[in-house]
Amino acid sequence: RSRDSGSSITTVHPNQIRGCDEIEPRWFHDIHDIPLDQMFADDSLWLTMLLTHYDCAAAAAGNAPPPKLTFDAWFHFHPGGTETNSIMHRYIRNTATPTSQSGGPDAPTPEKVTFERRLFHALHVNRVHSPSIKEFKENWAMANAVRTFMKDEGRMEHVLDVAGGHGALGALFLLLVPGCREAVVIDPAECASGKRGVRDAWSPFWSDDDDDATERRTTKKELRYRHECLRTGLRDELDRVLKTARRTSVTVVACHACQHLTDETMRIASEYGVNVAAMPCCQKDHE
């Protein structure tokens, strides 16, 4: 125990560590020799960070205790368990806490976390199951594909999300497109848990407390739900928006609009002359 820092350092001799009926310890003097390909996929991420940190920190600190490294990490695997051993989505935030002897300037900085991972992690820590992991990834991919295709954010000032359910797709346009003013989710079914989930998890990203929200706050934004069939609800919303907005500033989106819903969405949007982007689902030929 260090008198100055009060920290405790415990040394365990290799001979004191024993295996069991299921596993036997193996020792590696070089982290590059560890057979990560025979371990769970997450080990190649957090374990290499941990070992590299202490290896480099110990060399830099000399006799002083290295900064303590802590992890806040979540790993979501693809279905299939050990057969697939593949990570679907991950979130890692590590923080090095310097000791009084190691000092702050030399301590490693936390890993930069992307906005996508921050949004996903917010769903996880709030125990939100709707949208699901699959739905979040699909909505994120579609929102970014539409943004890339449209190029001009002025074309997404008003977003109408058909068959949007929980509203995650509409909410992502509000979060990702600085000039997006409103997103209206049109769906006859009320997904109450999904609506609460989106708002509970992502409401902090609208507030002044969020460091990355400055650009998004330049435009007043609104997420609204309309529980009505698209045949009447979409037309009524288009009539409302086009009283004051340009046709080119309106985009109708539909993600997993099943069977006839995709056709009807595109037909109505075309009649009004607005932008439209749809990802069909369970498409069937007309009889």
Short mmCIF file of C-alpha atoms in Angstrom, two decimals:
data_model
loop_
_atom_site.label_atom_id
_atom_site.label_comp_id
_atom_site.label_asym_id
_atom_site.label_seq_id
_atom_site.Cartn_x
_atom_site.Cartn_y
_atom_site.Cartn_z
CA ARG A 1 0.00 0.00 0.00
CA SER A 2 1.38 3.41 -0.97
CA ARG A 3 1.56 5.91 1.88
CA ASP A 4 1.20 8.88 -0.45
CA SER A 5 -1.67 7.79 -2.66
CA GLY A 6 -3.41 5.33 -0.40
CA SER A 7 -3.79 2.95 -3.37
CA SER A 8 -3.44 -0.78 -2.90
CA ILE A 9 -1.36 -2.99 -5.20
CA THR A 10 -1.72 -6.76 -4.98
CA THR A 11 0.75 -9.15 -6.56
CA VAL A 12 -0.25 -12.75 -7.23
CA HIS A 13 2.36 -15.35 -8.13
CA PRO A 14 1.43 -17.48 -11.17
CA ASN A 15 1.81 -20.67 -9.13
CA GLN A 16 -1.02 -19.55 -6.86
CA ILE A 17 -3.55 -19.51 -9.70
CA ARG A 18 -5.28 -22.80 -10.32
CA GLY A 19 -7.61 -24.01 -13.03
CA CYS A 20 -10.71 -26.16 -12.72
CA ASP A 21 -12.34 -29.10 -14.47
CA GLU A 22 -13.46 -26.85 -17.33
CA ILE A 23 -10.48 -24.56 -17.84
CA GLU A 24 -6.74 -24.48 -17.32
CA PRO A 25 -4.76 -21.18 -17.14
CA ARG A 26 -2.19 -20.44 -19.82
CA TRP A 27 0.43 -17.73 -19.50
CA PHE A 28 1.58 -15.43 -22.30
CA HIS A 29 4.54 -13.09 -22.02
CA ASP A 30 3.50 -11.15 -25.12
CA ILE A 31 -0.09 -9.95 -25.65
CA HIS A 32 0.31 -10.59 -29.39
CA ASP A 33 0.55 -14.33 -28.64
CA ILE A 34 -2.89 -14.48 -27.02
CA PRO A 35 -5.18 -16.64 -29.26
CA LEU A 36 -7.95 -14.05 -29.59
CA ASP A 37 -9.42 -15.97 -32.55
CA GLN A 38 -10.32 -18.76 -30.11
CA MET A 39 -12.04 -16.41 -27.63
CA PHE A 40 -15.25 -14.42 -27.60
CA ALA A 41 -15.25 -11.53 -30.06
CA ASP A 42 -15.49 -8.86 -27.35
CA ASP A 43 -12.19 -10.04 -25.81
CA SER A 44 -10.30 -8.74 -28.84
CA LEU A 45 -11.61 -5.25 -27.99
CA TRP A 46 -11.64 -4.68 -24.23
CA LEU A 47 -8.86 -7.10 -23.28
CA THR A 48 -6.37 -5.64 -25.76
CA MET A 49 -7.26 -2.11 -24.57
CA LEU A 50 -6.70 -3.16 -20.96
CA LEU A 51 -3.40 -4.93 -21.51
CA THR A 52 -2.01 -2.28 -23.85
CA HIS A 53 -2.94 0.46 -21.39
CA TYR A 54 -1.11 -1.08 -18.44
CA ASP A 55 1.83 -2.18 -20.56
CA CYS A 56 2.39 1.35 -21.94
CA ALA A 57 1.46 3.09 -18.69
CA ALA A 58 3.86 0.98 -16.64
CA ALA A 59 6.72 1.74 -19.04
CA ALA A 60 5.99 5.46 -18.90
CA ALA A 61 5.40 5.69 -15.16
CA GLY A 62 8.49 3.82 -14.03
CA ASN A 63 8.10 3.01 -10.34
CA ALA A 64 4.93 5.07 -9.97
CA PRO A 65 1.56 3.24 -10.11
CA PRO A 66 -0.05 3.55 -13.57
CA PRO A 67 -3.43 5.24 -14.03
CA LYS A 68 -6.37 3.00 -13.21
CA LEU A 69 -8.39 2.07 -16.29
CA THR A 70 -12.16 1.61 -15.97
CA PHE A 71 -14.63 0.41 -18.62
CA ASP A 72 -18.28 1.08 -19.34
CA ALA A 73 -18.94 -1.36 -22.15
CA TRP A 74 -21.81 -3.27 -23.74
CA PHE A 75 -21.59 -5.88 -26.48
CA HIS A 76 -24.58 -7.15 -28.44
CA PHE A 77 -23.92 -10.33 -30.38
CA HIS A 78 -25.59 -11.63 -33.51
CA PRO A 79 -27.87 -14.64 -32.91
CA GLY A 80 -26.14 -18.00 -32.93
CA GLY A 81 -23.99 -17.85 -29.80
CA THR A 82 -20.55 -19.43 -30.10
CA GLU A 83 -21.32 -20.66 -33.61
CA THR A 84 -21.36 -17.13 -35.02
CA ASN A 85 -19.38 -15.28 -32.30
CA SER A 86 -19.99 -11.97 -34.05
CA ILE A 87 -20.78 -8.58 -32.50
CA MET A 88 -23.82 -6.78 -33.86
CA HIS A 89 -23.29 -3.53 -31.98
CA ARG A 90 -20.94 -2.30 -29.27
CA TYR A 91 -20.35 0.62 -26.97
CA ILE A 92 -17.07 1.18 -25.12
CA ARG A 93 -16.13 4.16 -23.02
CA ASN A 94 -12.92 3.81 -21.06
CA THR A 95 -11.52 6.28 -18.59
CA ALA A 96 -8.05 6.39 -17.10
CA THR A 97 -8.03 7.76 -13.55
CA PRO A 98 -4.54 9.03 -12.68
CA THR A 99 -3.02 8.38 -9.27
CA SER A 100 -1.23 11.13 -7.37
CA GLN A 101 2.11 9.78 -8.57
CA SER A 102 1.23 9.06 -12.17
CA GLY A 103 -0.17 12.56 -12.81
CA GLY A 104 -2.88 13.74 -15.14
CA PRO A 105 -1.07 14.97 -18.29
CA ASP A 106 0.26 11.52 -19.19
CA ALA A 107 -3.04 9.71 -18.62
CA PRO A 108 -4.71 8.41 -21.80
CA THR A 109 -7.85 10.21 -22.95
CA PRO A 110 -11.16 8.31 -23.19
CA GLU A 111 -12.05 6.70 -26.51
CA LYS A 112 -14.11 8.92 -28.81
CA VAL A 113 -17.66 7.61 -28.97
CA THR A 114 -19.59 8.20 -32.20
CA PHE A 115 -23.04 9.77 -32.19
CA GLU A 116 -24.52 6.48 -33.42
CA ARG A 117 -23.10 4.61 -30.44
CA ARG A 118 -24.27 7.30 -28.03
CA LEU A 119 -27.83 7.01 -29.32
CA PHE A 120 -27.72 3.22 -29.22
CA HIS A 121 -26.26 3.22 -25.72
CA ALA A 122 -29.00 5.60 -24.56
CA LEU A 123 -31.57 3.00 -25.63
CA HIS A 124 -29.68 0.30 -23.76
CA VAL A 125 -29.18 2.09 -20.44
CA ASN A 126 -32.85 3.14 -20.44
CA ARG A 127 -33.82 -0.51 -20.99
CA VAL A 128 -35.67 0.35 -24.18
CA HIS A 129 -36.67 -2.69 -26.24
CA SER A 130 -38.68 -0.79 -28.86
CA PRO A 131 -36.99 0.14 -31.13
CA SER A 132 -35.05 -3.11 -31.08
CA ILE A 133 -31.38 -3.42 -31.98
CA LYS A 134 -32.33 -4.53 -35.49
CA GLU A 135 -34.80 -1.66 -35.93
CA PHE A 136 -32.30 0.91 -34.68
CA LYS A 137 -29.64 -0.26 -37.13
CA GLU A 138 -32.13 -0.29 -40.03
CA ASN A 139 -33.47 3.17 -39.21
CA TRP A 140 -29.97 4.59 -38.74
CA ALA A 141 -28.87 3.14 -42.09
CA MET A 142 -31.96 4.40 -43.91
CA ALA A 143 -31.80 7.90 -42.43
CA ASN A 144 -28.18 8.24 -43.51
CA ALA A 145 -28.86 6.77 -46.96
CA VAL A 146 -31.65 9.31 -47.52
CA ARG A 147 -29.43 12.15 -46.27
CA THR A 148 -26.66 11.12 -48.65
CA PHE A 149 -29.02 10.86 -51.62
CA MET A 150 -30.87 14.12 -50.91
CA LYS A 151 -27.63 16.04 -50.28
CA ASP A 152 -29.47 19.32 -49.60
CA GLU A 153 -30.83 19.34 -46.03
CA GLY A 154 -33.46 21.83 -47.19
CA ARG A 155 -35.25 18.90 -48.86
CA MET A 156 -35.80 17.34 -45.40
CA GLU A 157 -37.20 20.33 -43.55
CA HIS A 158 -40.48 18.46 -43.03
CA VAL A 159 -40.37 14.65 -42.72
CA LEU A 160 -43.49 12.47 -42.77
CA ASP A 161 -42.73 8.98 -41.47
CA VAL A 162 -45.35 6.51 -42.76
CA ALA A 163 -45.92 3.31 -40.78
CA GLY A 164 -43.28 4.60 -38.38
CA GLY A 165 -44.56 2.94 -35.20
CA HIS A 166 -42.24 4.06 -32.40
CA GLY A 167 -41.01 7.02 -34.45
CA ALA A 168 -37.29 6.29 -34.30
CA LEU A 169 -36.80 7.01 -38.01
CA GLY A 170 -38.49 10.39 -37.78
CA ALA A 171 -36.56 11.21 -34.62
CA LEU A 172 -33.27 10.36 -36.34
CA PHE A 173 -33.98 12.88 -39.11
CA LEU A 174 -34.55 15.54 -36.46
CA LEU A 175 -31.27 14.60 -34.78
CA LEU A 176 -29.14 14.16 -37.88
CA VAL A 177 -30.43 16.95 -40.16
CA PRO A 178 -29.85 20.40 -38.62
CA GLY A 179 -32.50 22.03 -40.81
CA CYS A 180 -35.21 19.44 -40.16
CA ARG A 181 -38.03 21.25 -38.34
CA GLU A 182 -40.61 18.53 -37.78
CA ALA A 183 -41.17 14.82 -38.11
CA VAL A 184 -44.71 13.44 -38.12
CA VAL A 185 -45.17 9.70 -37.56
CA ILE A 186 -48.29 8.42 -39.36
CA ASP A 187 -49.39 4.99 -38.16
CA PRO A 188 -52.85 3.70 -37.18
CA ALA A 189 -51.32 1.53 -34.44
CA GLU A 190 -50.14 3.31 -31.30
CA CYS A 191 -46.81 1.89 -30.16
CA ALA A 192 -46.97 3.35 -26.64
CA SER A 193 -43.85 1.63 -25.28
CA GLY A 194 -41.86 2.61 -28.38
CA LYS A 195 -42.94 6.25 -28.16
CA ARG A 196 -41.90 6.37 -24.52
CA GLY A 197 -38.66 4.60 -25.34
CA VAL A 198 -37.62 7.05 -28.06
CA ARG A 199 -38.45 10.07 -25.93
CA ASP A 200 -36.95 8.71 -22.69
CA ALA A 201 -33.71 7.64 -24.35
CA TRP A 202 -33.15 10.50 -26.77
CA SER A 203 -34.69 13.51 -25.05
CA PRO A 204 -31.30 14.52 -23.54
CA PHE A 205 -29.94 14.96 -27.06
CA TRP A 206 -32.43 17.79 -27.60
CA SER A 207 -31.43 19.65 -24.45
CA ASP A 208 -28.81 22.32 -23.86
CA ASP A 209 -26.87 19.83 -21.76
CA ASP A 210 -25.80 17.83 -24.81
CA ASP A 211 -22.41 18.94 -26.12
CA ASP A 212 -23.20 17.92 -29.72
CA ALA A 213 -26.65 19.51 -29.85
CA THR A 214 -25.62 23.09 -30.60
CA GLU A 215 -26.11 22.74 -34.35
CA ARG A 216 -29.35 20.80 -33.93
CA ARG A 217 -30.75 23.51 -31.61
CA THR A 218 -30.50 26.23 -34.29
CA THR A 219 -33.90 25.08 -35.54
CA LYS A 220 -36.92 24.46 -33.32
CA LYS A 221 -37.84 20.82 -33.73
CA GLU A 222 -40.95 18.77 -33.11
CA LEU A 223 -41.69 15.04 -33.11
CA ARG A 224 -45.40 14.36 -33.44
CA TYR A 225 -47.52 11.23 -33.80
CA ARG A 226 -50.72 10.83 -35.82
CA HIS A 227 -52.56 7.53 -35.33
CA GLU A 228 -54.42 7.25 -38.59
CA CYS A 229 -54.35 5.31 -41.85
CA LEU A 230 -51.94 6.75 -44.42
CA ARG A 231 -54.71 7.12 -47.02
CA THR A 232 -56.23 9.93 -45.01
CA GLY A 233 -53.49 10.83 -42.53
CA LEU A 234 -50.70 11.29 -45.09
CA ARG A 235 -52.88 13.34 -47.42
CA ASP A 236 -54.09 15.54 -44.56
CA GLU A 237 -50.55 16.17 -43.31
CA LEU A 238 -49.35 17.01 -46.82
CA ASP A 239 -52.24 19.44 -47.24
CA ARG A 240 -51.31 21.09 -43.95
CA VAL A 241 -47.58 21.34 -44.60
CA LEU A 242 -47.90 22.57 -48.19
CA LYS A 243 -50.00 25.54 -47.13
CA THR A 244 -46.79 27.23 -45.99
CA ALA A 245 -43.90 25.03 -47.16
CA ARG A 246 -42.32 24.42 -50.55
CA ARG A 247 -42.91 20.97 -52.08
CA THR A 248 -39.16 20.46 -52.37
CA SER A 249 -38.77 20.87 -48.59
CA VAL A 250 -41.02 17.90 -47.77
CA THR A 251 -39.81 14.28 -47.67
CA VAL A 252 -42.04 11.26 -47.10
CA VAL A 253 -40.22 8.19 -45.76
CA ALA A 254 -41.35 4.64 -45.07
CA CYS A 255 -39.18 1.89 -43.58
CA HIS A 256 -40.62 -1.64 -43.74
CA ALA A 257 -43.95 -0.45 -45.13
CA CYS A 258 -45.45 -3.88 -45.74
CA GLN A 259 -47.00 -5.01 -49.00
CA HIS A 260 -49.38 -2.38 -50.44
CA LEU A 261 -48.28 0.34 -47.98
CA THR A 262 -45.11 1.09 -49.95
CA ASP A 263 -47.05 1.45 -53.22
CA GLU A 264 -49.68 3.69 -51.65
CA THR A 265 -47.05 5.83 -49.92
CA MET A 266 -45.15 6.42 -53.15
CA ARG A 267 -48.31 7.05 -55.15
CA ILE A 268 -49.65 9.68 -52.72
CA ALA A 269 -46.26 11.39 -52.39
CA SER A 270 -45.94 11.49 -56.20
CA GLU A 271 -49.42 13.01 -56.55
CA TYR A 272 -48.34 15.87 -54.27
CA GLY A 273 -44.95 16.25 -55.96
CA VAL A 274 -42.86 15.87 -52.79
CA ASN A 275 -39.69 13.86 -52.12
CA VAL A 276 -40.19 10.22 -51.16
CA ALA A 277 -37.91 7.39 -50.00
CA ALA A 278 -39.19 3.91 -49.11
CA MET A 279 -37.73 0.58 -48.06
CA PRO A 280 -40.32 -2.05 -49.07
CA CYS A 281 -41.20 -5.12 -47.02
CA CYS A 282 -43.06 -8.32 -47.97
CA GLN A 283 -43.81 -6.86 -51.39
CA LYS A 284 -46.48 -8.68 -53.41
CA ASP A 285 -47.66 -8.37 -57.01
CA HIS A 286 -51.04 -6.75 -57.56
CA GLU A 287 -53.78 -9.21 -58.45
#
